[in-house]
Amino acid sequence: MNGARLEDVIARVWGYTSLRPLQREAMEAVVGGRDSVLVLPTGGGKSLCFQAPALVRPGLAVVVSPLISLMKDQVDTLTGNGVAAGLFNSSLTGAEKNAVVAGLREGRYRLLYVSPERLVGEGGEGFLSLLASCGVSFVAVDEAHCISQWGHDFRPEYRQLARLRHFLPGVSLHAFTATATAQVRRDIATQLGLREPLELVGAFDRPNLLYRVLPRAVLKRQILDVLARHRREAGIVYCTSRREVDALAAWLSSEGIPARPYHAGLTDSERSAHQQAFLSEHIDVIVATVAFGMGIDRSNVRFVVHAGAPRSVEHYQQEAGRAGRDGLEAECLLIYSSADFMRWRVMLESSGELSDASRTLLQQMERYAAGVGCRHRHLAEYFGDRYETTGCGACDYCLGELEPADTPVTLARQILSCVARVGQRFGATHVASVLRGHASDQVVSWGHERRSTFGLLPRASVAELRGYIQQLLGLGLLRMTDDAYSALALTPKGLTLLRDEHSCPGLTLARQRAPRRDAPRAVSRAEAASWDGVDRDLFERLREVRLGEARQRGVPPYVIFHDATLREMARVRPTTLDALLSVKGVGARKASDLGEAFLAVIRTHTT
Ligand code: ADP
Ligand code: ZN
């Protein structure tokens, strides 16, 4: 009975006719009042799992979220769909707060979004008591990994959410996150005091993302190439320092690409103005520091470029994951150099954060960057998922963009032999210098310019050699020593290859290279499928209509309709209200409020 009602509500309000993986299970837990933890990747559709049950269960649903801008988007979207939703956070004026409190007393809302500070900070108890008197049906804790020190974004105020249980006894608690490690999940359950929670963990892979990695060459050229692939589309460029952010944003603007900087060194009002410009499609490119990107979620981000490597694969996944949240194709490009990792080591050391754990995380990041193999597989397996697909069709490796070395066995043996000749006591930089025949001070001071492997690979660049070394580490032919020096050493498998060149059949090593400018642009399967049958001109016209409607209403365009919905309109080309209602993402309220504006354009375009 509840199931049928849920489906009804979802079709009518959101215009979705099918559910994504785990959505049904997650919603049944919420409707049935069983504590739960749902882990789905970004864009997996977590919000629906608490929003739809809120309309089915009697009473008020409370959503705790740390992201004030996302909160506003969600409330605007819900309101646009005809759902009575409100929010309560530090961005409200006194009068607005009073209005919300009055609304709560009158039972006006089905959903209330609150920031954790409002529940646990000063006056938190009063607010919790107020909620307790409002007949709360359940509490959804979004971004629940913030409660765990093992997550990538620990927020101490989340710890105090344990009080929810005390103030709202008998109310079920449901945690939502995109961070999947088992440790974080356990932490969430313990900290929130969940009772025998149902744990639902989705597949981690994001098939709509196209992953690429390039060694840093001429960075500006490399960035312009990406931008050329994504004209008029939204993107984020991540840099490691504020200075770099400011410089790149200014340079892009001078190149005629309006871009704004975003980092912790800006004032609150500057930051919020830049964020607003990005969300409302006044500008399409934002340049941000890796440490500071939580507020810039726009669902139709089509590319994320890292102009330097982040400090862990977890960070990379999180940041790159801001692309393609609407499920449509998007490109994630990592531009890195080995210097990035040294810079992180120095930075972590000076802030006292360099530990064995952080060193390992950095090494794993470098392994991803230098890896030859399917990137989707690498990421999925890194996060403990099995990955069954061969040839993902959405990464530089599977698209054939890496350049395989002609004689990989010889190359591997040259590198292994150099590691052995320097006594297995040096890192990748030193080994690369020796192989290239670069008589650096360190090389000379150890007398390594006299070793037979000195200058064995004079034409290879440092980046290339470091890349091969990472690949050999990944293949288990080399290892890092456990001592403080993190030197390269041979594994038994590596020793065997030195003795017997046939011991490693099928060995491949590869070089990353920029796609040739004149080469046709590689298109992932996800991209091809999402454009299949879409009238692109019509899609652009519909975007303009959406922008107009959004400006009129003062909301970001994707709050009106997602890109996926516009593309389907441009594929199906409905000319009647009924036909429009069958487009995924068009609910009853939006059809009646906005339908005519979009239909009019479709009709004139089609005739
Ligand atoms: P998450 O919170 O997991 O990052 P969202 O809740 O923002 O993901 O959902 C991502 C996108 O998927 C949104 O555009 C949402 O409207 C859409 N979506 C969610 N569930 C469905 C569904 N069952 N059918 C179609 N689209 C959906
Ligand atoms: Zn692949």
XYZ file of C-alpha atoms and ligand atoms in Angstrom:
635
model
C 0.000 0.000 0.000
C 2.765 2.384 0.959
C 4.750 1.218 -2.024
C 1.947 2.087 -4.389
C 1.459 5.458 -2.735
C 5.151 6.195 -3.000
C 5.213 5.447 -6.691
C 2.147 7.587 -7.211
C 3.637 10.518 -5.390
C 6.952 10.216 -7.217
C 5.292 10.141 -10.631
C 2.971 13.043 -9.852
C 5.384 15.350 -8.036
C 8.718 14.538 -9.658
C 7.611 13.013 -12.916
C 9.865 9.938 -12.501
C 8.470 6.643 -13.648
C 11.264 4.356 -12.522
C 13.531 4.176 -9.527
C 17.296 4.072 -9.366
C 19.143 1.224 -7.621
C 18.467 1.037 -3.860
C 15.989 3.923 -3.901
C 13.059 1.600 -3.273
C 14.776 -0.207 -0.382
C 15.886 3.079 1.143
C 12.413 4.605 0.916
C 10.769 1.548 2.377
C 13.058 1.801 5.399
C 12.099 5.442 5.877
C 8.398 4.834 5.412
C 8.558 1.830 7.741
C 10.432 3.818 10.403
C 13.510 1.584 10.437
C 16.822 3.338 11.087
C 19.031 3.187 8.006
C 22.276 4.205 6.340
C 22.225 4.730 2.594
C 25.504 5.054 0.705
C 25.123 6.091 -2.915
C 27.603 7.970 -5.075
C 26.988 11.634 -5.758
C 24.154 11.943 -8.208
C 22.813 8.535 -7.208
C 19.523 10.057 -6.116
C 19.703 10.127 -2.328
C 17.474 13.177 -1.885
C 14.420 11.492 -3.328
C 14.819 8.772 -0.683
C 13.866 11.144 2.092
C 11.812 13.660 0.123
C 9.232 11.218 -1.230
C 8.677 9.412 2.104
C 8.159 12.823 3.713
C 5.009 13.164 1.610
C 3.782 9.696 2.472
C 4.447 9.572 6.207
C 2.212 11.780 8.320
C 4.021 14.523 10.215
C 7.073 16.664 9.604
C 10.289 15.306 8.100
C 13.479 17.001 9.292
C 16.537 17.048 7.039
C 19.895 17.932 8.581
C 22.371 19.236 6.015
C 25.623 21.187 6.386
C 25.473 22.713 2.914
C 23.531 25.925 3.074
C 23.478 26.586 -0.672
C 22.423 23.034 -1.485
C 19.697 23.350 1.104
C 18.294 26.391 -0.621
C 18.386 24.658 -4.016
C 16.533 21.677 -2.691
C 13.882 23.783 -0.991
C 13.447 25.897 -4.142
C 13.109 22.745 -6.234
C 10.620 21.207 -3.834
C 8.581 24.400 -3.727
C 8.648 24.486 -7.518
C 7.209 20.977 -7.458
C 4.421 22.089 -5.146
C 5.842 20.602 -1.936
C 5.612 22.617 1.287
C 9.259 22.773 2.348
C 11.169 25.237 4.483
C 14.663 25.801 5.742
C 16.193 27.099 8.936
C 19.842 28.155 9.020
C 22.184 31.044 9.661
C 21.411 32.662 6.300
C 17.915 33.685 7.463
C 17.094 37.121 8.868
C 15.343 37.374 12.230
C 11.998 37.979 10.538
C 12.453 34.997 8.232
C 13.261 32.817 11.228
C 10.097 33.938 12.992
C 8.071 33.131 9.901
C 9.512 29.612 9.777
C 8.828 29.049 13.466
C 5.250 30.240 12.982
C 4.906 27.931 9.988
C 6.156 25.025 12.074
C 3.627 25.754 14.812
C 0.833 25.805 12.226
C 2.044 22.530 10.728
C 2.576 24.197 7.362
C 5.606 22.146 6.245
C 6.077 18.567 5.158
C 9.861 18.961 5.101
C 12.178 21.200 7.049
C 15.874 21.563 6.209
C 18.089 22.597 9.124
C 21.812 23.075 9.523
C 23.377 21.094 12.374
C 24.369 24.304 14.165
C 20.698 25.181 14.640
C 20.121 21.911 16.448
C 23.179 21.754 18.640
C 24.480 25.319 18.976
C 23.177 28.080 21.188
C 19.405 27.806 21.388
C 19.610 24.326 19.905
C 17.693 22.762 22.752
C 14.834 25.205 22.389
C 14.627 24.468 18.691
C 14.721 20.717 19.298
C 11.889 21.052 21.820
C 9.904 23.029 19.295
C 10.453 20.258 16.742
C 9.482 17.638 19.318
C 6.113 19.384 19.635
C 5.567 19.414 15.862
C 5.068 15.692 15.365
C 8.331 14.872 13.593
C 7.985 11.713 11.507
C 11.680 11.047 10.834
C 15.047 12.756 10.641
C 17.291 12.434 7.597
C 20.970 13.265 8.157
C 22.502 14.223 4.818
C 26.290 14.210 4.249
C 26.435 11.947 7.277
C 30.162 11.195 6.799
C 30.773 14.619 8.383
C 30.221 12.875 11.725
C 33.317 10.714 11.251
C 36.959 11.622 11.605
C 37.624 8.964 9.017
C 35.605 10.834 6.433
C 37.087 13.558 4.282
C 35.097 16.364 5.831
C 34.806 15.942 9.599
C 32.574 18.527 11.273
C 32.640 18.470 15.057
C 29.104 19.864 15.364
C 27.850 16.698 13.682
C 29.043 14.722 16.704
C 26.399 16.337 18.858
C 23.595 15.111 16.641
C 23.508 12.160 19.041
C 21.132 14.403 20.992
C 18.470 13.886 18.322
C 17.695 10.481 19.799
C 17.184 12.011 23.205
C 14.961 14.893 22.127
C 13.008 12.980 19.542
C 12.506 9.521 21.006
C 10.570 7.190 18.783
C 11.536 9.105 15.652
C 13.506 7.067 13.128
C 16.919 8.306 11.989
C 18.262 7.887 8.471
C 21.800 8.692 7.387
C 22.841 9.501 3.806
C 26.334 9.819 2.389
C 28.457 9.271 -0.685
C 31.503 8.127 1.300
C 31.559 4.389 1.360
C 34.300 3.023 3.576
C 33.101 0.524 6.162
C 34.812 2.472 8.920
C 32.855 5.633 8.162
C 29.624 3.666 7.999
C 30.239 2.103 11.400
C 31.119 5.472 12.842
C 27.891 6.998 11.559
C 25.795 4.250 13.119
C 27.553 4.504 16.490
C 27.686 8.281 16.701
C 24.039 8.753 15.799
C 22.990 5.900 18.057
C 21.196 4.098 15.236
C 19.266 0.983 16.258
C 20.039 -2.030 14.094
C 20.163 0.153 11.024
C 19.483 -1.219 7.578
C 22.690 -0.637 5.615
C 22.342 -0.028 1.903
C 25.532 0.472 -0.069
C 25.316 1.194 -3.780
C 27.842 0.605 -6.518
C 30.480 3.271 -6.537
C 31.225 3.620 -10.189
C 29.933 6.673 -12.047
C 29.656 5.426 -15.632
C 28.707 8.875 -16.940
C 32.086 10.350 -15.989
C 34.919 10.269 -18.523
C 38.262 10.112 -16.693
C 41.484 11.387 -18.203
C 44.933 12.049 -16.783
C 47.677 14.150 -18.379
C 51.153 15.034 -17.201
C 51.399 18.794 -16.809
C 53.032 20.371 -19.815
C 51.818 23.797 -20.873
C 49.052 24.065 -18.318
C 47.218 26.999 -19.873
C 47.151 25.317 -23.264
C 45.893 22.123 -21.646
C 43.114 23.994 -19.881
C 42.109 25.834 -23.049
C 41.847 22.475 -24.824
C 39.371 21.231 -22.237
C 37.370 24.425 -22.420
C 37.217 24.082 -26.184
C 35.632 20.670 -25.720
C 33.002 22.213 -23.439
C 31.894 25.501 -24.932
C 28.997 27.106 -23.035
C 29.079 24.321 -20.483
C 29.695 24.556 -16.772
C 32.992 23.500 -15.246
C 35.239 23.715 -12.215
C 39.014 24.126 -12.337
C 40.714 23.077 -9.101
C 44.115 24.442 -8.109
C 46.217 23.754 -5.041
C 46.909 27.350 -3.958
C 44.872 30.529 -3.659
C 47.449 32.426 -5.640
C 47.114 29.995 -8.496
C 43.316 30.263 -8.312
C 43.407 34.050 -8.587
C 45.930 34.000 -11.417
C 44.073 31.394 -13.463
C 40.683 33.030 -13.013
C 42.080 36.399 -14.100
C 43.854 34.863 -17.069
C 40.747 32.967 -18.220
C 38.707 36.161 -18.064
C 41.365 37.930 -20.125
C 41.045 35.109 -22.670
C 37.350 35.941 -22.993
C 36.137 33.109 -20.772
C 34.332 34.665 -17.834
C 35.579 32.826 -14.744
C 35.533 33.604 -11.049
C 37.843 32.570 -8.226
C 36.583 30.744 -5.160
C 38.702 30.087 -2.066
C 38.912 30.601 1.667
C 40.887 33.854 1.294
C 37.923 35.732 -0.178
C 35.404 37.514 1.997
C 32.078 35.799 2.609
C 30.296 38.247 0.358
C 32.790 37.840 -2.506
C 32.513 34.117 -2.252
C 28.783 34.132 -2.189
C 28.638 36.541 -5.155
C 30.931 34.298 -7.210
C 29.013 31.218 -6.244
C 25.747 32.918 -7.174
C 27.155 33.955 -10.552
C 28.097 30.343 -11.208
C 24.842 28.803 -10.011
C 22.687 31.246 -11.955
C 24.647 30.640 -15.192
C 26.012 34.185 -15.420
C 29.396 32.536 -15.655
C 30.192 28.948 -16.490
C 33.668 28.465 -15.068
C 34.729 28.650 -11.458
C 38.352 28.301 -10.361
C 38.614 26.966 -6.822
C 41.052 25.611 -4.285
C 40.725 21.914 -3.608
C 40.211 22.602 0.061
C 37.164 24.686 -0.533
C 34.498 23.527 -2.871
C 31.543 22.388 -0.858
C 29.264 25.270 -1.763
C 29.537 25.149 -5.533
C 27.346 22.228 -6.425
C 25.606 22.864 -9.701
C 23.991 19.751 -11.102
C 24.984 20.306 -14.732
C 28.742 20.616 -14.249
C 30.113 19.060 -17.465
C 33.821 19.113 -16.642
C 36.119 19.186 -13.636
C 39.793 19.883 -14.222
C 42.415 19.402 -11.538
C 45.374 21.626 -12.340
C 47.359 19.674 -9.735
C 46.981 16.371 -7.947
C 44.899 16.294 -4.771
C 46.278 14.642 -1.639
C 44.311 11.417 -1.832
C 42.118 9.376 -4.128
C 39.293 10.065 -1.662
C 39.680 13.789 -2.283
C 39.929 13.250 -6.013
C 36.771 11.169 -6.081
C 34.919 13.762 -4.025
C 36.018 16.734 -6.142
C 35.779 15.100 -9.556
C 32.427 13.726 -8.412
C 30.927 17.221 -8.587
C 30.742 16.671 -12.350
C 27.660 15.154 -13.924
C 25.452 15.042 -10.850
C 22.444 15.103 -13.174
C 23.535 11.734 -14.588
C 24.578 13.142 -17.967
C 28.080 12.764 -19.411
C 30.916 14.825 -17.955
C 34.710 14.893 -18.203
C 37.105 14.673 -15.258
C 40.647 15.589 -16.183
C 43.573 15.361 -13.808
C 46.627 17.357 -14.911
C 49.489 16.483 -12.585
C 53.203 16.472 -12.150
C 55.406 14.604 -9.728
C 56.192 17.957 -8.121
C 52.600 18.029 -6.809
C 53.317 15.101 -4.543
C 56.507 16.621 -3.180
C 54.639 19.831 -2.555
C 51.969 17.947 -0.589
C 54.639 16.186 1.447
C 56.198 19.509 2.369
C 52.826 21.073 3.162
C 51.694 18.137 5.271
C 55.015 18.060 7.062
C 54.898 21.727 7.972
C 51.338 21.410 9.291
C 52.288 18.333 11.304
C 49.917 16.152 9.292
C 52.464 13.964 7.560
C 51.852 10.480 8.911
C 52.270 7.003 7.489
C 48.598 7.149 6.575
C 48.837 10.446 4.710
C 52.014 9.281 2.942
C 50.258 6.125 1.789
C 47.260 8.133 0.577
C 49.599 10.330 -1.474
C 51.335 7.306 -2.977
C 47.983 5.853 -3.929
C 47.028 9.118 -5.581
C 50.236 9.047 -7.606
C 49.548 5.454 -8.548
C 46.141 6.443 -9.908
C 47.661 9.342 -11.827
C 50.440 7.303 -13.403
C 48.408 4.125 -13.823
C 47.893 2.330 -17.102
C 44.598 0.597 -16.931
C 40.944 1.367 -16.852
C 40.367 4.360 -14.551
C 36.840 3.297 -13.686
C 38.166 -0.056 -12.577
C 40.992 1.535 -10.615
C 38.610 3.808 -8.701
C 35.959 1.164 -8.128
C 38.511 -1.303 -6.793
C 40.185 1.352 -4.694
C 36.877 1.843 -2.904
C 36.418 -1.869 -2.421
C 33.938 -2.456 -5.253
C 34.173 -5.206 -7.826
C 34.229 -3.877 -11.372
C 32.993 -6.312 -13.988
C 32.996 -4.185 -17.136
C 35.892 -4.566 -19.547
C 36.445 -1.598 -21.831
C 34.463 1.076 -19.970
C 34.454 3.330 -23.034
C 34.845 6.293 -20.693
C 38.494 6.682 -19.748
C 41.703 7.628 -21.525
C 42.994 4.055 -21.267
C 39.905 2.368 -22.726
C 39.609 5.059 -25.402
C 43.155 4.259 -26.503
C 44.598 7.650 -25.624
C 47.634 6.335 -23.763
C 50.720 5.579 -25.783
C 51.968 2.041 -25.098
C 55.724 1.625 -24.815
C 57.166 -0.343 -27.770
C 59.348 -2.655 -25.730
C 57.789 -2.755 -22.270
C 59.783 -5.735 -20.996
C 63.130 -4.155 -21.885
C 62.018 -0.843 -20.413
C 60.840 -2.488 -17.192
C 64.130 -4.397 -16.875
C 66.147 -1.223 -17.416
C 64.296 0.525 -14.622
C 64.413 -2.460 -12.251
C 68.105 -2.868 -12.887
C 68.731 0.797 -12.104
C 66.832 0.430 -8.817
C 69.047 -2.537 -7.977
C 72.280 -0.752 -9.009
C 71.632 2.210 -6.700
C 71.233 -0.237 -3.842
C 67.444 -0.055 -3.414
C 67.990 3.009 -1.242
C 66.596 5.830 -3.374
C 63.264 7.186 -4.502
C 61.811 7.766 -7.947
C 63.401 11.175 -8.528
C 66.909 9.844 -8.005
C 66.324 6.743 -10.105
C 64.864 8.899 -12.898
C 67.925 11.198 -12.805
C 70.293 8.255 -13.115
C 68.333 6.720 -15.996
C 68.189 10.011 -17.871
C 71.880 10.591 -17.325
C 71.323 13.717 -15.274
C 74.372 14.241 -13.046
C 72.544 15.987 -10.211
C 74.434 16.880 -7.036
C 72.902 13.935 -5.283
C 73.716 11.551 -8.130
C 77.341 12.701 -8.193
C 77.727 12.639 -4.416
C 76.840 8.939 -4.459
C 78.998 8.230 -7.471
C 75.971 7.001 -9.398
C 77.074 8.684 -12.610
C 79.561 5.818 -12.836
C 76.916 3.091 -12.673
C 76.210 1.178 -15.876
C 72.562 2.232 -15.846
C 73.503 5.949 -15.912
C 72.045 7.525 -19.049
C 70.316 4.368 -20.198
C 67.156 6.287 -21.189
C 68.408 9.738 -22.195
C 65.345 10.737 -24.187
C 62.724 10.012 -21.531
C 61.337 12.913 -19.513
C 61.223 12.881 -15.729
C 57.426 12.688 -15.815
C 57.514 9.752 -18.167
C 59.986 7.824 -16.023
C 58.102 8.544 -12.822
C 54.990 7.344 -14.597
C 56.649 4.045 -15.543
C 57.945 3.644 -11.990
C 54.421 4.112 -10.616
C 53.175 1.561 -13.095
C 55.827 -0.940 -11.969
C 54.764 -0.307 -8.364
C 51.158 -0.895 -9.362
C 52.132 -4.137 -11.112
C 53.926 -5.365 -8.002
C 57.367 -5.446 -9.654
C 58.643 -2.687 -7.397
C 57.698 -1.749 -3.851
C 58.356 1.125 -1.492
C 60.439 0.278 1.579
C 58.669 0.708 4.919
C 61.403 2.803 6.524
C 61.346 6.590 6.698
C 63.149 6.915 3.355
C 60.436 5.340 1.206
C 63.038 3.992 -1.172
C 62.251 1.906 -4.241
C 63.039 -1.787 -3.899
C 62.504 -4.903 -5.995
C 59.807 -7.413 -5.138
C 60.410 -11.149 -5.702
C 58.381 -10.777 -8.899
C 60.633 -7.898 -9.983
C 63.773 -9.928 -9.251
C 62.398 -12.783 -11.317
C 61.811 -10.455 -14.257
C 65.427 -9.289 -14.032
C 66.603 -12.879 -14.245
C 64.086 -14.122 -16.788
C 62.675 -11.774 -19.400
C 59.826 -14.164 -20.173
C 58.501 -14.229 -16.624
C 55.977 -11.438 -17.172
C 53.966 -12.192 -20.310
C 51.562 -9.467 -21.372
C 53.371 -6.716 -19.495
C 52.386 -3.243 -20.706
C 53.725 0.157 -19.823
C 52.368 3.334 -21.299
C 52.924 7.024 -21.605
C 50.224 9.599 -21.194
C 49.932 12.118 -23.953
C 47.612 14.910 -24.850
C 45.006 13.895 -27.418
C 46.135 15.322 -30.759
C 44.385 18.609 -31.360
C 43.254 17.570 -34.827
C 42.069 14.142 -33.674
C 38.313 13.695 -33.529
C 37.075 14.148 -29.991
C 36.569 10.839 -28.196
C 32.998 10.423 -27.066
C 32.105 8.122 -24.213
C 29.207 5.714 -24.520
C 27.301 7.658 -21.868
C 27.699 10.812 -23.917
C 26.620 9.219 -27.171
C 23.581 7.667 -25.494
C 22.476 10.833 -23.759
C 22.456 12.783 -27.040
C 20.843 10.025 -29.036
C 17.947 11.495 -31.016
C 18.245 14.874 -29.296
C 17.672 17.963 -31.425
C 20.649 20.009 -30.228
C 19.354 23.323 -31.500
C 16.107 22.759 -29.704
C 18.020 21.816 -26.561
C 19.852 25.157 -26.692
C 16.557 27.026 -27.248
C 15.041 25.246 -24.257
C 18.052 26.225 -22.171
C 17.365 29.844 -23.046
C 13.735 29.526 -22.020
C 14.845 27.948 -18.780
C 17.334 30.730 -18.136
C 14.596 33.330 -18.663
C 12.197 31.564 -16.313
C 14.954 31.136 -13.733
C 15.923 34.831 -13.824
C 12.281 35.806 -13.424
C 11.882 33.577 -10.394
C 15.305 34.272 -8.894
C 16.359 30.626 -8.771
C 19.225 28.758 -10.462
C 18.193 27.335 -13.850
C 18.640 23.684 -12.862
C 16.028 24.218 -10.169
C 13.504 24.785 -12.999
C 14.425 21.639 -14.959
C 17.574 19.526 -15.042
C 19.572 19.270 -18.265
C 18.495 15.622 -18.511
C 14.863 16.735 -18.626
C 15.550 19.385 -21.292
C 17.409 16.843 -23.392
C 14.521 14.468 -23.193
C 12.156 17.267 -24.224
C 14.415 17.926 -27.196
C 14.313 14.224 -28.021
C 10.584 13.555 -27.573
C 9.469 17.038 -28.722
C 6.086 16.960 -26.958
C 3.538 19.482 -28.200
C 0.733 18.857 -25.730
C 0.621 19.131 -21.968
C -0.114 15.420 -21.659
C 2.882 14.488 -23.759
C 5.014 16.887 -21.743
C 3.954 15.163 -18.532
C 5.390 11.905 -19.807
C 8.868 13.443 -19.978
C 11.021 12.252 -17.086
C 11.463 15.038 -14.558
C 8.249 16.908 -15.365
C 5.803 16.721 -12.472
C 2.220 18.007 -12.375
C 3.040 21.334 -10.741
C 5.869 22.200 -13.104
C 3.831 21.206 -16.127
C 1.073 23.604 -15.180
C 3.402 26.427 -14.064
C 5.967 26.240 -16.842
C 4.613 23.869 -19.442
C 3.251 26.440 -21.877
C 6.494 28.403 -22.078
C 8.427 25.293 -23.092
C 5.695 23.857 -25.326
C 5.489 27.093 -27.270
C 9.167 26.880 -28.185
C 8.915 23.216 -29.090
C 5.886 23.863 -31.312
C 7.476 26.714 -33.258
C 10.748 24.832 -33.519
C 9.128 21.659 -34.819
C 6.849 23.252 -37.415
P 22.648 12.733 -4.555
O 22.012 13.481 -3.424
O 22.712 11.263 -4.313
O 23.960 13.308 -4.968
P 20.454 13.768 -6.044
O 19.427 13.422 -5.056
O 20.889 15.191 -6.143
O 21.730 12.851 -5.836
O 19.940 13.234 -7.456
C 20.718 13.384 -8.617
C 19.839 13.603 -9.809
O 19.084 12.453 -10.134
C 18.828 14.703 -9.616
O 18.816 15.441 -10.801
C 17.522 13.966 -9.406
O 16.441 14.776 -9.768
C 17.697 12.763 -10.296
N 16.920 11.579 -9.883
C 16.839 11.045 -8.650
N 16.060 9.955 -8.646
C 15.636 9.767 -9.916
C 14.802 8.793 -10.565
N 14.263 7.781 -9.901
N 14.581 8.929 -11.894
C 15.158 9.957 -12.571
N 15.939 10.901 -12.034
C 16.188 10.815 -10.717
Zn 38.167 2.405 -18.788
